Structures are given as C-alpha cells and as structure tokens.
Amino acid sequence: SSELTQDPAVSVALGQTVRITCQGDSLRSYYASWYQQKPGQAPVLVIYGKNNRPSGIPDRFSGSSSGNTASLTITGAQAEDEADYYCNSRDSSGNPQFGGGTKLTVL
Amino acid sequence: EVQLVESGGGLVQPGRSLRLSCTASGFTFGDYAMSWFRQAPGKGLEWVGFIRSKAYGGTTEYAASVKGRFTISRDDSKSIAYLQMNSLKTEDTAVYYCTRDHTRTGSRPYNWFDPWGQGTLVTVSS
C-alpha cells in the first residue's frame, strides 16, 4: 500500500509502556519521523531517523522499525503525553505523507 | 531560537485568492528547503508542497490536490516563504503550517520537519 496506516486510538495506564505503530510499504525504504500534537497546538517532532530525539524530547520516547512497520514507544507514559501522534514517510513519488494519526489516552 | 511565524490567514470567498507568509528567524533560511502543510478541522495532517533551497535550484513540488492553484515562493533576503493560494475551494479550509525541511540521504533516507510554525487559519466560505 502507498498509504501509512495507524491505529486511530490507543490507551495506556499512567507509567506503563505503549507502542504506537505505523504501517506502509514506503517504510521498507525510508525511516519514519514522528510528531506529537496536542489540541490547539502545532505538531512537534519527537523522533526521526533510526531513533533520534530532538533536543528537549524526553528519553522515554524511542523509535524502531521492522519491515513495513515503524513504531513509536513511550516507556513510562506521563499524563502530558496524551496527544495525537502522526508518523511521516514518503509516498511513491518521494513526497511527504502522513499516517492518519493515533489518539493516545493516558489513563 | 529557531522560529517560524505564519501570517495572512483569514476568511475568503470561494474562487478568491490569499497569500500566506512564513517568517523565519534563528537560522540561515536560505540553506533549507521549506514545506507547507495543512490540517482541516478535526482531520489529520496533509502535505501541501515545498520549495527547495537555491542550492538545489529553488524548485517546487505540490500535492495533487493543490497543483495548478497554489504556488510556493521564497525571499531569502527577508527569510520569508510564501504560499500563494488561488481559486480557493471550501475544502481548502484548514490551519496552514510552514516547517523547515531536513533530509538525510543514503541507503535508507529519511526526512523530518522541525520546527513548525503556530499555524494560520484559512476559512473558505461564502
């Protein structure tokens, strides 16, 4: 598939570990990047490349990739991690494309 | 501090035009490609288009949904990227974001977008 597929919603208990996945054929060739978006705010980059975190992003965020699936893992989820998460890669033309987003609820 | 600030959004009638600006600070603007994305109310993120740096020809690419109607340009002397939107449709209603592009080539390339501006709302309605 030329699309990127994400689960619409995922929940995690406070302090537990959660994995958010992104599937698509392009992920066999390109690493994904991941963005966190809270209501009314602009997206914020949290992971890019093999597993790189921008300055200021807590180390509880990590990324991985296997086959056609990229994953964002939050180890010890906090209340402030509740947000929408979007994966990004490229389409068959080499242009950016996003997954549909995953709404993370921290219980 | 690296910062992007969008401006120029507002209410516009279908078929009319609007120009958005993205003013950059805190980095050498001319060294980077710049992208525009949008997000319709309650929806996900959609790539609109990007402009390469002058070192790579300053050329542009667009999503199919806006090709032929939208034009991206840049003024490196002012550190501003523009999104000229013509023949606007109601489905163009969205918050529009500009971002700085980063690309890594190699056996497994990747790109990322950081930072993002705060966004500017464009509402197309009669």
PDB file of N, CA and C in Angstrom, chain B residues 7 28 36 38 43 46-47 55 57 59 62 66 72 78 81 84-85 95 110 124:
ATOM      1  N   SER B   7       1.529  33.998   8.813  1.00  0.00           N
ATOM      2  CA  SER B   7       0.560  35.087   8.842  1.00  0.00           C
ATOM      3  C   SER B   7      -0.191  35.118   7.515  1.00  0.00           C
ATOM      4  N   THR B  28      19.915  30.149   9.221  1.00  0.00           N
ATOM      5  CA  THR B  28      20.197  30.638   7.881  1.00  0.00           C
ATOM      6  C   THR B  28      19.134  30.103   6.932  1.00  0.00           C
ATOM      7  N   TRP B  36       5.043  23.454   3.326  1.00  0.00           N
ATOM      8  CA  TRP B  36       3.748  23.864   3.850  1.00  0.00           C
ATOM      9  C   TRP B  36       2.889  22.609   4.037  1.00  0.00           C
ATOM     10  N   ARG B  38      -1.121  21.403   5.886  1.00  0.00           N
ATOM     11  CA  ARG B  38      -2.392  21.924   6.364  1.00  0.00           C
ATOM     12  C   ARG B  38      -3.142  20.847   7.135  1.00  0.00           C
ATOM     13  N   LYS B  43      -9.284  16.925  11.365  1.00  0.00           N
ATOM     14  CA  LYS B  43      -8.650  15.944  10.475  1.00  0.00           C
ATOM     15  C   LYS B  43      -7.145  15.855  10.734  1.00  0.00           C
ATOM     16  N   GLU B  46      -1.850  17.109   6.274  1.00  0.00           N
ATOM     17  CA  GLU B  46      -1.737  16.909   4.825  1.00  0.00           C
ATOM     18  C   GLU B  46      -0.614  17.773   4.281  1.00  0.00           C
ATOM     19  N   TRP B  47       0.284  17.173   3.538  1.00  0.00           N
ATOM     20  CA  TRP B  47       1.345  17.919   2.885  1.00  0.00           C
ATOM     21  C   TRP B  47       0.759  18.734   1.737  1.00  0.00           C
ATOM     22  N   ALA B  55      20.387  26.402  -3.513  1.00  0.00           N
ATOM     23  CA  ALA B  55      21.485  25.484  -3.830  1.00  0.00           C
ATOM     24  C   ALA B  55      20.993  24.268  -4.610  1.00  0.00           C
ATOM     25  N   GLY B  57      18.292  24.529  -6.645  1.00  0.00           N
ATOM     26  CA  GLY B  57      17.502  25.057  -7.749  1.00  0.00           C
ATOM     27  C   GLY B  57      16.285  25.857  -7.355  1.00  0.00           C
ATOM     28  N   THR B  59      13.455  24.862  -6.724  1.00  0.00           N
ATOM     29  CA  THR B  59      12.262  24.325  -7.392  1.00  0.00           C
ATOM     30  C   THR B  59      11.215  23.885  -6.381  1.00  0.00           C
ATOM     31  N   TYR B  62       4.287  19.970  -5.436  1.00  0.00           N
ATOM     32  CA  TYR B  62       2.968  20.200  -4.853  1.00  0.00           C
ATOM     33  C   TYR B  62       2.165  18.913  -4.765  1.00  0.00           C
ATOM     34  N   VAL B  66      -3.617  20.496  -4.797  1.00  0.00           N
ATOM     35  CA  VAL B  66      -3.421  21.941  -4.909  1.00  0.00           C
ATOM     36  C   VAL B  66      -2.627  22.339  -6.149  1.00  0.00           C
ATOM     37  N   ILE B  72       4.297  28.146  -4.240  1.00  0.00           N
ATOM     38  CA  ILE B  72       5.216  28.449  -3.137  1.00  0.00           C
ATOM     39  C   ILE B  72       6.410  29.208  -3.697  1.00  0.00           C
ATOM     40  N   LYS B  78      14.776  38.184   2.938  1.00  0.00           N
ATOM     41  CA  LYS B  78      13.863  38.548   4.030  1.00  0.00           C
ATOM     42  C   LYS B  78      13.559  37.355   4.937  1.00  0.00           C
ATOM     43  N   ALA B  81       9.028  32.592   3.435  1.00  0.00           N
ATOM     44  CA  ALA B  81       8.437  31.699   2.436  1.00  0.00           C
ATOM     45  C   ALA B  81       6.979  32.090   2.266  1.00  0.00           C
ATOM     46  N   GLN B  84       1.045  31.189  -2.119  1.00  0.00           N
ATOM     47  CA  GLN B  84       0.011  31.894  -2.851  1.00  0.00           C
ATOM     48  C   GLN B  84      -1.086  30.897  -3.208  1.00  0.00           C
ATOM     49  N   MET B  85      -2.291  31.168  -2.753  1.00  0.00           N
ATOM     50  CA  MET B  85      -3.405  30.247  -2.963  1.00  0.00           C
ATOM     51  C   MET B  85      -4.453  30.926  -3.841  1.00  0.00           C
ATOM     52  N   VAL B  95      -6.055  24.853   8.957  1.00  0.00           N
ATOM     53  CA  VAL B  95      -4.913  25.567   9.528  1.00  0.00           C
ATOM     54  C   VAL B  95      -3.706  25.216   8.676  1.00  0.00           C
ATOM     55  N   TYR B 110      15.766   9.506   4.935  1.00  0.00           N
ATOM     56  CA  TYR B 110      14.637   9.959   5.733  1.00  0.00           C
ATOM     57  C   TYR B 110      14.618  11.468   5.756  1.00  0.00           C
ATOM     58  N   VAL B 124     -12.495  29.149   3.917  1.00  0.00           N
ATOM     59  CA  VAL B 124     -13.052  29.459   2.601  1.00  0.00           C
ATOM     60  C   VAL B 124     -14.555  29.226   2.666  1.00  0.00           C
TER      61      VAL B 124
END
